[in-house]
Tab-separated table of C-alpha atoms in Angstrom:
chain	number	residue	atom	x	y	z
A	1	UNK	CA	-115.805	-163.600	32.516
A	2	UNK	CA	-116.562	-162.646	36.522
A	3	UNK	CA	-119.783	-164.734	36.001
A	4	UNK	CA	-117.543	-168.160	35.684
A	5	UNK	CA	-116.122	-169.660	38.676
A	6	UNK	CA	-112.863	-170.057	39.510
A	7	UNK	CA	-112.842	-173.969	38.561
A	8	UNK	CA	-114.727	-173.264	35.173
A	9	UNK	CA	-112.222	-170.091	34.302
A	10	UNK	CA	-109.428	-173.190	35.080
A	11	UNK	CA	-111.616	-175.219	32.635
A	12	UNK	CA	-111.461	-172.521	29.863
A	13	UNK	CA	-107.915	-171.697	29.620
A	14	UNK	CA	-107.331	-175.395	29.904
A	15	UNK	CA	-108.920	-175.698	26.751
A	16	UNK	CA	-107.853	-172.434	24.529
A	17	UNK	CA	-104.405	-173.656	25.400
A	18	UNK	CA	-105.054	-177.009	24.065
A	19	UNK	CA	-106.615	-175.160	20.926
A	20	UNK	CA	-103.686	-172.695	20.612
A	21	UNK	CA	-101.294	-175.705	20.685
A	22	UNK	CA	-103.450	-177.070	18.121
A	23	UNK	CA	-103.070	-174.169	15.752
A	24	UNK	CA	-99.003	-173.612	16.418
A	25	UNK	CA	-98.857	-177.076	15.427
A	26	UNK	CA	-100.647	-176.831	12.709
A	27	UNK	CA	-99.096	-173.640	11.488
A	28	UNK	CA	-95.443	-175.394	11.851
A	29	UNK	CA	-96.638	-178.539	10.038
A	30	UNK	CA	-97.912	-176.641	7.318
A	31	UNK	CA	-96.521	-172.938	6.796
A	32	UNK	CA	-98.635	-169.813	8.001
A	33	UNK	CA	-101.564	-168.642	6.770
A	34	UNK	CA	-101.582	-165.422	4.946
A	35	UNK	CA	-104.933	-164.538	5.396
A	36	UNK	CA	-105.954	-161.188	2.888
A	37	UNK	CA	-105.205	-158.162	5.573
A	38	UNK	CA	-109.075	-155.823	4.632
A	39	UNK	CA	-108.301	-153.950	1.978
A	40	UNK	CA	-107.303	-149.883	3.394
A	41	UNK	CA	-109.323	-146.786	2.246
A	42	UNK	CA	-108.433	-145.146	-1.104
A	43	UNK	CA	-107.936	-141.687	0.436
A	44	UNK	CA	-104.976	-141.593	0.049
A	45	UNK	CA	-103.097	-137.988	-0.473
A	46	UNK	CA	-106.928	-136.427	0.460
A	47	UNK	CA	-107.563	-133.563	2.291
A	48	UNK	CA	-109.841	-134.400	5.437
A	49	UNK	CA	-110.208	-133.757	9.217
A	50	UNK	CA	-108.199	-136.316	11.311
A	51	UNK	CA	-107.249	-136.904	14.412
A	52	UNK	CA	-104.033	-138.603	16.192
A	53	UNK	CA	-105.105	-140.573	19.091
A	54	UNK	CA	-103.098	-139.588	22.516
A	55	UNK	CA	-102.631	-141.684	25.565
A	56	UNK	CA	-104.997	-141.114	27.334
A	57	UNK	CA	-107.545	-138.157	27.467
A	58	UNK	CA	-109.130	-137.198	31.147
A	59	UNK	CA	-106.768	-139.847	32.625
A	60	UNK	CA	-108.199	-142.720	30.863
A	61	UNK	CA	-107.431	-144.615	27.621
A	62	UNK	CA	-109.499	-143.115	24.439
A	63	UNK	CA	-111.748	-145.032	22.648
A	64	UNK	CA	-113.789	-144.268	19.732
A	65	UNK	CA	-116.865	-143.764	21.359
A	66	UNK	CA	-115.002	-140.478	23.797
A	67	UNK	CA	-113.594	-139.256	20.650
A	68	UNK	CA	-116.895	-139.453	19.339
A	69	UNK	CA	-118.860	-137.470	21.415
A	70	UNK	CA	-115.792	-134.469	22.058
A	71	UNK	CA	-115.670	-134.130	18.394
A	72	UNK	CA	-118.706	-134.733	17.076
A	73	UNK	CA	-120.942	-134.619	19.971
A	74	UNK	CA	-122.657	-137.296	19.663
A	75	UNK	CA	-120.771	-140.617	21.194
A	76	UNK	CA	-123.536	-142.672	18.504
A	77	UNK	CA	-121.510	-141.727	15.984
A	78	UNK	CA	-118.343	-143.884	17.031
A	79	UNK	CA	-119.014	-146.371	14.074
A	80	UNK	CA	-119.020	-143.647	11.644
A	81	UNK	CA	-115.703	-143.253	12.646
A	82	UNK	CA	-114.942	-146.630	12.649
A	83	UNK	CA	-116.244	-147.304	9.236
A	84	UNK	CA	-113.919	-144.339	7.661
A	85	UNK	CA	-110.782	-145.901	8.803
A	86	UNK	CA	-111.619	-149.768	8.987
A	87	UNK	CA	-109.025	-151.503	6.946
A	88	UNK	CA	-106.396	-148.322	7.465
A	89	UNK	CA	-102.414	-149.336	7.975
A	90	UNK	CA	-101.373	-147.541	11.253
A	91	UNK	CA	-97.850	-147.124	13.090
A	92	UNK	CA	-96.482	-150.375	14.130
A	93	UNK	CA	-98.228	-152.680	10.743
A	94	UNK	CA	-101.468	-152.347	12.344
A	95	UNK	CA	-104.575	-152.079	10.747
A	96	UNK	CA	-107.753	-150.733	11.777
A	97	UNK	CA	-110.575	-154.001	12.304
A	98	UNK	CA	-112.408	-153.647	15.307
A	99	UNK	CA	-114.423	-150.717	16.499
A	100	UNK	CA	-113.492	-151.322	20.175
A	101	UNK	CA	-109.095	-151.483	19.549
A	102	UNK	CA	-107.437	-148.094	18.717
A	103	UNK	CA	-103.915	-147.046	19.729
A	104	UNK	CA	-101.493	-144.305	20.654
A	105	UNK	CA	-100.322	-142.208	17.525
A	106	UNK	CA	-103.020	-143.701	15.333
A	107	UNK	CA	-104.361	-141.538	13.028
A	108	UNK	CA	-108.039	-141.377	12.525
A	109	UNK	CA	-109.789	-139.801	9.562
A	110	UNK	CA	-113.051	-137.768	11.101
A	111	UNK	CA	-116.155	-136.994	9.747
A	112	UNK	CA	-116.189	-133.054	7.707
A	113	UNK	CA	-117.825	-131.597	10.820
A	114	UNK	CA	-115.462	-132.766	13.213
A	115	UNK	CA	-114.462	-129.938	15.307
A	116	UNK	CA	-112.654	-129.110	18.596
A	117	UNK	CA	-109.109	-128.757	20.282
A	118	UNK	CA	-107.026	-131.594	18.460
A	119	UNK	CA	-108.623	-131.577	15.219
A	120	UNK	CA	-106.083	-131.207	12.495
A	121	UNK	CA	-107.241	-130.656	8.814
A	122	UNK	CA	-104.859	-131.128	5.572
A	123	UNK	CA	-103.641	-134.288	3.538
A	124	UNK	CA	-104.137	-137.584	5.583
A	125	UNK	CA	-100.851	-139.065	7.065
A	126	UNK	CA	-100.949	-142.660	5.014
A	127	UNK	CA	-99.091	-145.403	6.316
A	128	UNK	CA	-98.222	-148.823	4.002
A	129	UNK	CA	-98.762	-152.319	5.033
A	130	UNK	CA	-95.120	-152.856	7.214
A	131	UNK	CA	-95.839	-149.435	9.227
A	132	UNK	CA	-93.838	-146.893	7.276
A	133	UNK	CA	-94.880	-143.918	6.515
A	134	UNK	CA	-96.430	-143.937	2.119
A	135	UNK	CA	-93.225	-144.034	-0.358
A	136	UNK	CA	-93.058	-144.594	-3.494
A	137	UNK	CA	-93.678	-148.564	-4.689
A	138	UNK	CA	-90.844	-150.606	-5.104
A	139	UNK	CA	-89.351	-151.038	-8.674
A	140	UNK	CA	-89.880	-154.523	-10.253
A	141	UNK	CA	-86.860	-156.890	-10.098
A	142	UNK	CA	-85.113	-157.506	-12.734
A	143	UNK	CA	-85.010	-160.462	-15.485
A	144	UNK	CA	-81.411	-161.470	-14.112
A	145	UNK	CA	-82.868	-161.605	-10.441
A	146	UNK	CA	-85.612	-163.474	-11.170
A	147	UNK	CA	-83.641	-165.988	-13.145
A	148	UNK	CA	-80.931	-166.310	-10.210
A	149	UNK	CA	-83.814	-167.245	-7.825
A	150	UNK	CA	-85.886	-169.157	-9.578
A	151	UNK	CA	-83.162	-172.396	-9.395
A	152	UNK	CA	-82.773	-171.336	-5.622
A	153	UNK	CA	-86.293	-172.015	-4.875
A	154	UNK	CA	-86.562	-174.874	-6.856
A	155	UNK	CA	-83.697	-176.300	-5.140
A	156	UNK	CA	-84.530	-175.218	-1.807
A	157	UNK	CA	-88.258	-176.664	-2.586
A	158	UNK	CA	-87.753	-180.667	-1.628
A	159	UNK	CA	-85.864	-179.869	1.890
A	160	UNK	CA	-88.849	-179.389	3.343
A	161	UNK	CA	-90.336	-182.936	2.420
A	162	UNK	CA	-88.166	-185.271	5.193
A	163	UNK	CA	-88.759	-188.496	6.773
A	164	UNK	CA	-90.729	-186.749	10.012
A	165	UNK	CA	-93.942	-186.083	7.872
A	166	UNK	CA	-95.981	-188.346	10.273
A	167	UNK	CA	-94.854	-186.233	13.073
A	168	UNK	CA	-97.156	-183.390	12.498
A	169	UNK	CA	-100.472	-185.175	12.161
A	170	UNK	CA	-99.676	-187.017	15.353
A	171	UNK	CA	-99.149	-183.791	17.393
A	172	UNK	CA	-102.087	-181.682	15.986
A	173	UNK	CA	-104.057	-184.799	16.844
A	174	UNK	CA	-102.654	-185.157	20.621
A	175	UNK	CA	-103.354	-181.092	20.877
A	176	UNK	CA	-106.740	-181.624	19.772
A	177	UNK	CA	-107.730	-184.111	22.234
A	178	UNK	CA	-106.266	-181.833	24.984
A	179	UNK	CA	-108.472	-179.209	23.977
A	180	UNK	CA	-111.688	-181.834	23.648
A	181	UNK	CA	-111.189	-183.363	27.176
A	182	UNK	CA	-111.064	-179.175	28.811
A	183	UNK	CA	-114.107	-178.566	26.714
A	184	UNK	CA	-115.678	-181.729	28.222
A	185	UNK	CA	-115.045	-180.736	31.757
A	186	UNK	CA	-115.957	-176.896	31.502
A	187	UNK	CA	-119.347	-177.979	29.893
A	188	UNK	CA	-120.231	-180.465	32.404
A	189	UNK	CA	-119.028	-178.233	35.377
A	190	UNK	CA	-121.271	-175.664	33.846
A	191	UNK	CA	-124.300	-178.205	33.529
A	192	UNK	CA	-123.512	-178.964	36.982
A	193	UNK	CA	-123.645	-175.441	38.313
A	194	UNK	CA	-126.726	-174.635	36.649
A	195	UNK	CA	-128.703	-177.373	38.109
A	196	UNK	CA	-127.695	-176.596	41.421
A	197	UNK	CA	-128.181	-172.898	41.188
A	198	UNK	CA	-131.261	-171.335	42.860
A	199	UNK	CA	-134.031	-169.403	40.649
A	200	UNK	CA	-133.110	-165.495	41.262
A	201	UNK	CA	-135.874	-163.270	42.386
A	202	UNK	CA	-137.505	-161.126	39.819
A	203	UNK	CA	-135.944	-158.047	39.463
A	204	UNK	CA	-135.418	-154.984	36.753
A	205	UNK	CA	-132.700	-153.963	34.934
A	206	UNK	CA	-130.973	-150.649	35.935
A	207	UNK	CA	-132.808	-147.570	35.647
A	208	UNK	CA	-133.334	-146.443	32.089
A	209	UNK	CA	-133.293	-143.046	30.741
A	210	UNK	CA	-136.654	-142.493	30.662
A	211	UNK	CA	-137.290	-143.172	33.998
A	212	UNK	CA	-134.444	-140.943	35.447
A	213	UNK	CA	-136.008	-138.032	33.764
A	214	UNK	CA	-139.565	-138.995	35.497
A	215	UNK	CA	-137.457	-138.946	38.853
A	216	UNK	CA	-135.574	-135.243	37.464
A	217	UNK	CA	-138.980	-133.828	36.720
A	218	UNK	CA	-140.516	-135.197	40.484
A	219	UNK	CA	-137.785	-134.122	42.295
A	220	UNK	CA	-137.384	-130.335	40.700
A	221	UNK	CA	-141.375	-130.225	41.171
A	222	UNK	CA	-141.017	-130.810	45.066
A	223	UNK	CA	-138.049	-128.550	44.817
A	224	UNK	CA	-140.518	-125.453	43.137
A	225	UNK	CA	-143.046	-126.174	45.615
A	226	UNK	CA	-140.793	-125.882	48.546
A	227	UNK	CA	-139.588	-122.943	47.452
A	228	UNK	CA	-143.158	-121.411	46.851
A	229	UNK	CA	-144.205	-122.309	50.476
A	230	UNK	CA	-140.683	-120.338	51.730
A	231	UNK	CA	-138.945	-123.434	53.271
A	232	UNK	CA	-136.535	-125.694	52.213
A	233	UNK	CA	-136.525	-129.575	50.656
A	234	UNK	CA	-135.999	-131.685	53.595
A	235	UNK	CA	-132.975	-134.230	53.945
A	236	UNK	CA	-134.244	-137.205	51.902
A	237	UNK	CA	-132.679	-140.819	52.260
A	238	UNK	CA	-134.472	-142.566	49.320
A	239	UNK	CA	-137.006	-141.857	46.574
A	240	UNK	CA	-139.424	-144.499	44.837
A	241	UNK	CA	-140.634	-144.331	41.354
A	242	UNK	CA	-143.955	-146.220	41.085
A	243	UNK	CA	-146.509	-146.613	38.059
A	244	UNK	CA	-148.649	-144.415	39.700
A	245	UNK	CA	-146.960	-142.316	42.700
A	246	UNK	CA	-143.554	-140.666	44.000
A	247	UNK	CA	-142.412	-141.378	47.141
A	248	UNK	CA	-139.680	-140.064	49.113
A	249	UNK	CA	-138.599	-141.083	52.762
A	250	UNK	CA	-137.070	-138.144	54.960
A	251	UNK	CA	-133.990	-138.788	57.172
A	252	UNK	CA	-136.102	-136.968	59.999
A	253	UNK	CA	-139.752	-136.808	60.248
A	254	UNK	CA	-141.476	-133.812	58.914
A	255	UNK	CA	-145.565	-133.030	58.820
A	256	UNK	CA	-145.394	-129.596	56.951
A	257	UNK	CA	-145.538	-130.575	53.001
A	258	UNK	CA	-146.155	-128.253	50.322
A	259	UNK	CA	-148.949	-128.319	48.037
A	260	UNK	CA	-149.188	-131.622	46.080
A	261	UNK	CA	-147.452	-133.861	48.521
A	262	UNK	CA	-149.242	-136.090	51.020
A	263	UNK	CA	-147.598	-137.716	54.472
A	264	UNK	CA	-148.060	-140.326	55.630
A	265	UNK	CA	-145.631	-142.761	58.415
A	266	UNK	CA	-145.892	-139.893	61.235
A	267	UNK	CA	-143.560	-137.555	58.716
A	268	UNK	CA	-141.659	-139.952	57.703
A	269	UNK	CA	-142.870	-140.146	54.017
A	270	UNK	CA	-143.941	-137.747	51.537
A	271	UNK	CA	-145.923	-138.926	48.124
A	272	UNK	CA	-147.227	-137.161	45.081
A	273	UNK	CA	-149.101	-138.980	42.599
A	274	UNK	CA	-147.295	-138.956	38.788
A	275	UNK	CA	-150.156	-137.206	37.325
A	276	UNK	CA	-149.845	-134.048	39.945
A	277	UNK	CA	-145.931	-134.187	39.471
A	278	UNK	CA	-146.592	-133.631	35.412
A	279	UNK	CA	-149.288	-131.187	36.237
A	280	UNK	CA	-146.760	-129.052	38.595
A	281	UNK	CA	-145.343	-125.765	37.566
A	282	UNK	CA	-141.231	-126.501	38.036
A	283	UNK	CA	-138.653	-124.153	38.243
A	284	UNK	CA	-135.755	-125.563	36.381
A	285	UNK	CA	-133.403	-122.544	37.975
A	286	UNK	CA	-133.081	-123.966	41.143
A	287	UNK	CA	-130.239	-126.588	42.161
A	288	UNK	CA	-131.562	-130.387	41.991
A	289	UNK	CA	-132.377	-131.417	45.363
A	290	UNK	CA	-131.178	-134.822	45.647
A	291	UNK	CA	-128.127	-134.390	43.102
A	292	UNK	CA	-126.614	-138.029	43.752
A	293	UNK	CA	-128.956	-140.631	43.490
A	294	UNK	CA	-128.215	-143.992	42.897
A	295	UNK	CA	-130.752	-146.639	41.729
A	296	UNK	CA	-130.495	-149.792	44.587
A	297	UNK	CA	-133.487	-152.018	42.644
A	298	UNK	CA	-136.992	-152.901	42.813
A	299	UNK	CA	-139.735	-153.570	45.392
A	300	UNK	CA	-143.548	-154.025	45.279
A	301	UNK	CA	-144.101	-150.300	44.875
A	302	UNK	CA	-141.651	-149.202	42.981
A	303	UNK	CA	-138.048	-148.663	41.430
A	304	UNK	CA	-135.884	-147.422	44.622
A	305	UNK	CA	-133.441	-144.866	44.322
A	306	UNK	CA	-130.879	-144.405	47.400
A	307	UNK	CA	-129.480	-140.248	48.286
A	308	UNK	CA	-125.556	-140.708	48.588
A	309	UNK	CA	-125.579	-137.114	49.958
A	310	UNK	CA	-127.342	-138.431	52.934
A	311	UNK	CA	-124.451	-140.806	54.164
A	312	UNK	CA	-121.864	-138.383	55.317
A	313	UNK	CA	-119.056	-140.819	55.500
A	314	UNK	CA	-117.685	-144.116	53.484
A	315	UNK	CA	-120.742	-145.719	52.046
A	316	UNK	CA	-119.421	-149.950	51.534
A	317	UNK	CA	-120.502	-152.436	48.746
A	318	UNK	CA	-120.465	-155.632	50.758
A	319	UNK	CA	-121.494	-158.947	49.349
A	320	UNK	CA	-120.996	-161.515	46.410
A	321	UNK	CA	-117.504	-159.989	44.546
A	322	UNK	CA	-118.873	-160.466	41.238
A	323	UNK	CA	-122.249	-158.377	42.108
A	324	UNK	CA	-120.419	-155.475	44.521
A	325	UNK	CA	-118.273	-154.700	41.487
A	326	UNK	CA	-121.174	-154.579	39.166
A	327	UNK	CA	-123.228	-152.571	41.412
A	328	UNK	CA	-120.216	-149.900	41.396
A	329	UNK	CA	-120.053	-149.732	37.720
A	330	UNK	CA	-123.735	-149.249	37.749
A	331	UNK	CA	-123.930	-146.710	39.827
A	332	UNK	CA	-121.219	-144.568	38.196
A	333	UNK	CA	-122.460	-144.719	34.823
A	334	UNK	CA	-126.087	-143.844	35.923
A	335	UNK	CA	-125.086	-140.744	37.798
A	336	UNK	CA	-122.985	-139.694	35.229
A	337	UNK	CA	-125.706	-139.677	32.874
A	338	UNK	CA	-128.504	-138.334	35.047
A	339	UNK	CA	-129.368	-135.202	34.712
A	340	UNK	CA	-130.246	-134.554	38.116
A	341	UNK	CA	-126.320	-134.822	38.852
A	342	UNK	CA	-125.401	-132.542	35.575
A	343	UNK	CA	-123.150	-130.320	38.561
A	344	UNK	CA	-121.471	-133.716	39.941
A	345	UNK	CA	-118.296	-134.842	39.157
A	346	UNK	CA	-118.136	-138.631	39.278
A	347	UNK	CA	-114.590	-140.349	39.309
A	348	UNK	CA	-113.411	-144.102	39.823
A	349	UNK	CA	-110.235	-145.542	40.632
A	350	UNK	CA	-109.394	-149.160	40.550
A	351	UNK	CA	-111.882	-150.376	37.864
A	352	UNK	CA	-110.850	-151.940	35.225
A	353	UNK	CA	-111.801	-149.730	31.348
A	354	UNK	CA	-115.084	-151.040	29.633
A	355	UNK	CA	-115.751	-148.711	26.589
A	356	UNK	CA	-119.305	-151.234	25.958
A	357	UNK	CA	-120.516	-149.704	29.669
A	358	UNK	CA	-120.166	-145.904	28.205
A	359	UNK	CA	-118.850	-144.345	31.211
A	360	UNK	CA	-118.930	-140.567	30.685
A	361	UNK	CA	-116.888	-139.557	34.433
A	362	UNK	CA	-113.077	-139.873	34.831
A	363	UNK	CA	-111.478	-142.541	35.109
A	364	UNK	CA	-108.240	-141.339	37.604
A	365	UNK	CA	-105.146	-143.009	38.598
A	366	UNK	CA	-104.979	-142.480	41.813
A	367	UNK	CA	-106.457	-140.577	45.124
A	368	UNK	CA	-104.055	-138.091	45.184
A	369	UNK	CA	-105.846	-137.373	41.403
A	370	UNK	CA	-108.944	-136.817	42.712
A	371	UNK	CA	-108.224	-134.122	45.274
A	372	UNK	CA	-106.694	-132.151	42.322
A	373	UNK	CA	-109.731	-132.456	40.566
A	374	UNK	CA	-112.157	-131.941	43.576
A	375	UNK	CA	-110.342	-128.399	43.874
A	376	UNK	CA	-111.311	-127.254	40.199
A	377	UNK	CA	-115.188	-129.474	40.942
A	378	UNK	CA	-117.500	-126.696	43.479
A	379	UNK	CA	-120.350	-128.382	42.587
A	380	UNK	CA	-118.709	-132.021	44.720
A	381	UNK	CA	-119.188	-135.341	43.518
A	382	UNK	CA	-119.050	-138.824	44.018
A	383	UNK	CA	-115.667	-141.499	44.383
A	384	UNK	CA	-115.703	-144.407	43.550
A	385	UNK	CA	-112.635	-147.008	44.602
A	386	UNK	CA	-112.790	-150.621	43.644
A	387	UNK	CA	-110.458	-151.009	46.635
A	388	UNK	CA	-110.286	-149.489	50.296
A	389	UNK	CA	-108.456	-146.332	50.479
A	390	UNK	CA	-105.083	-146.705	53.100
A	391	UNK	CA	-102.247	-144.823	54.400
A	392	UNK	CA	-102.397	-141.010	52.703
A	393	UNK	CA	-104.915	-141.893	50.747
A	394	UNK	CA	-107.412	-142.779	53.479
A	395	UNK	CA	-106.436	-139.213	54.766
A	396	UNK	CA	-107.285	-137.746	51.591
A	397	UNK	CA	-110.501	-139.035	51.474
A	398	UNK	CA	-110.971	-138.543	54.853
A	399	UNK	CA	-110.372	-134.936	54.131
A	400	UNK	CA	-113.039	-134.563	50.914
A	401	UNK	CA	-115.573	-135.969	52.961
A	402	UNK	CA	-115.373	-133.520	55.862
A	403	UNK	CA	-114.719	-130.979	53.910
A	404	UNK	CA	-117.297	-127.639	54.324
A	405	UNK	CA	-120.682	-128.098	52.965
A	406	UNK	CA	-119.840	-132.267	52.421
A	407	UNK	CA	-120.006	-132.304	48.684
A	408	UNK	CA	-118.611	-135.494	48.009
A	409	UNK	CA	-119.517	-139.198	48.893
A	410	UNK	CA	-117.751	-142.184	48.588
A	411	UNK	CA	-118.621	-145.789	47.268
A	412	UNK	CA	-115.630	-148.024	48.196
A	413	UNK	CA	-115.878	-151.695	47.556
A	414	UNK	CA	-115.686	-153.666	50.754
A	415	UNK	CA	-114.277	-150.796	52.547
A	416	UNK	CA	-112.900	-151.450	56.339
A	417	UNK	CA	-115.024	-148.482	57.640
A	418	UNK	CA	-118.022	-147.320	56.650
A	419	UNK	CA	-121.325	-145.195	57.822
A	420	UNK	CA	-123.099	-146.784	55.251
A	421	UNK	CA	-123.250	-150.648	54.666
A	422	UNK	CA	-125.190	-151.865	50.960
A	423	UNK	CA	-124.892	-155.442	50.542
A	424	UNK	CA	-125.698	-157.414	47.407
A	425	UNK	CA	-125.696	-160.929	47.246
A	426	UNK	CA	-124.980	-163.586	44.129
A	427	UNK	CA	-128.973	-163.589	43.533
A	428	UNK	CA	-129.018	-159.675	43.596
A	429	UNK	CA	-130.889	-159.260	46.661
A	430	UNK	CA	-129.849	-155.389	47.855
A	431	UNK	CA	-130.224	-154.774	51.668
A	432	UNK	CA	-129.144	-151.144	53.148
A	433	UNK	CA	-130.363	-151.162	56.907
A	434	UNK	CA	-131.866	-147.622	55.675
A	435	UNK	CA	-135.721	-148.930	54.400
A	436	UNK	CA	-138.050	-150.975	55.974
A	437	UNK	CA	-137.873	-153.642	52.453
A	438	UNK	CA	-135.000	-155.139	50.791
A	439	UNK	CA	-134.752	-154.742	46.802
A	440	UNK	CA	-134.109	-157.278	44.327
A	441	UNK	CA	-131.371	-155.370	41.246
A	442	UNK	CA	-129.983	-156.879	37.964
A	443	UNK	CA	-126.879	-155.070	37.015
């Protein structure tokens, strides 16, 4: 709830305690509830694929949409997972209800072409209502039993009826009213807020997947005709993807273009319309040139993509809190689904696990992770730290930045150094100091 402030947030849990008060009242006035648990699969004793969920897989917590996509390779197919064990009694008397909550040493019934290291296939482990493991039913009690405690009940029955029965109607009531008066407040603060709240610029959504492959196919085209002229793809800060044009600006000023590619800014920019850049032969055996882009927003002529390669150093995300940390997450989930960075490894630390945002890098726990996987990663990659590195682990990053042929980059949050500064503001306004136009981002 980053997009409440910190009075509203106040607001809220004022009221959900006032409503949770309301319902433990109303719980000990009345008895519980015993609401129907959803009735379990009738597989029991079946032979299927299953699978017993670990802690964690890659250094992050699974979650059904992972175990989706290793098993099944597709990650869509995390409901059909879901709906095969929704209702299922696991370890602990847990069932299985929601899609987005599974735990260690539950045991998941897969699909029948589930495959890969972890699948087990045989009779499904079954679990009862009460977590323990399936047994046989209990026997019925008998006559004698049931005639001892049916005058126990019966006698027990009126102790429960005293003199405090106006008691409970007069606290649920007080609860209530403490809940009512947080609503109140949160709803006007909110009204308030809004009203005072500038309009936010126009801007676009992150970069879809469509459009990442029309940036793939434009930059493997200048790539091919690089290569084809003998030289190679000069060092590129930024590319735009327009309607009708590709545009990339160089770090230093080059005339000599290949075939297809027009300058223009005394060598500062090269542009190929989108009709030559589908028309070009491409040569999908050489490396992608710009292998860590990063979408930074819109402007008038396009969608603006920013080269992390470029930075060599600590790039910062300075700005509004809520919008830096958004930015991040963007960032990591669209390079780790580009294909132009198919060779990068990208890794976070610090951020907090959101299956919904389908993050397909590694989540680590710490720096010192990521320099054991940067040794086993030759292609590089990116870092990502949601706070500034310090002590050893500044040195470690330190250290996989410099290191020969600078194949990694780092995207720190509000880091103390940087060569690199990207600021975002509340209204999502991006500004890099690296193009001559800011660019307006919803994340």
């Amino acid at each position: 709830m980053n997009w409440l402030g910190r009075s509203a947030r106040a607001a809220l849990r004022y009221a959900m305690t006032g409503l949770t008060a309301a319902a433990a009242v109303a719980v000990l006035a009345t008895g519980p509830a015993l609401a129907d648990p959803i009735p379990a699969p009738s597989d029991k004793g079946q032979s299927a694929p299953y699978y017993v969920v670990t802690q964690s897989y890659n250094g992050e917590p699974e979650f059904l949409y992972e175990i989706a996509e290793r098993f099944l390779g597709d990650g869509n197919r995390a409901m059909e997972i879901f709906e095969l064990n929704k209702g299922r009694w696991q370890p602990g008397d847990q069932q299985v209800t929601k899609p987005e909550v599974i735990e260690p040493e539950w045991v998941l019934r897969l699909p029948p072409d589930a495959k890969g290291d972890g699948v087990k296939t045989g009779p499904l482990p079954f679990f009862e209502a009460g977590g323990a493991a399936s047994a046989a039913p209990p026997a019925a009690p008998s006559a004698a039993a049931t005639t001892q405690a049916t005058p126990t009940t019966a006698a027990q029955a009126p102790a429960s009826d005293s003199g405090n029965g106006w008691l409970a109607p007069v606290l649920i009531g007080l609860a209530a009213l403490l809940a009512l008066g947080g609503l109140v407040w949160l709803v006007l603060f909110l009204v308030k807020r809004q009203r005072a709240k500038k309009p936010a610029p126009v801007a676009l959504a992150v970069m879809n997947d469509s459009d990442a492959w029309a940036v793939d196919r434009a930059a493997r085209a200048l790539a091919t005709a690089c290569a084809q002229q003998g030289r190679a793809v000069p060092d590129t800060i930024a590319v735009v993807l327009g309607p009708e044009a590709v545009t990339i600006r160089l770090a230093t000023p080059d005339e000599a273009a290949p075939a297809g590619w027009v300058v223009s800014d005394a060598g500062r920019v090269w542009s190929s319309t989108v009709g030559e850049v589908q028309r070009a032969v491409v040569d999908n055996s050489l490396p992608a040139p710009f292998a860590q882009l990063v979408p930074i927003g819109l402007t008038g002529t396009g969608q603006v993509l920013l080269n992390l390669a470029q930075s060599g150093g600590v790039i910062s995300l300075d700005g509004d809190t809520d919008r830096v940390g958004e930015l991040a997450r963007a960032w990591s989930v669209r390079l780790a689904r580009s294909p132009w960075a198919s060779g990068v490894k990208v890794v976070r630390v610090g951020f907090e696990l959101d299956p919904a945002e389908r993050f397909t890098g590694v989540e680590a726990q710490s720096v010192a992770d990521v320099a054991r996987i940067a040794e086993t990663n030759p292609g590089g990659g990116v870092l990502f730290l949601a706070t500034p590195p310090r002590g050893h682990d500044l040195v470690t990053v330190n250290g996989l930045l410099d290191a020969p042929g600078r194949l990694w980059s780092a995207v720190v949050v509000k880091a103390d150094e940087a060569v690199w500064r990207v600021s975002i503001d509340a209204a999502g306004t991006v500004q890099t100091g690296l193009l001559p136009q800011r660019t307006s981002l919803r994340v």
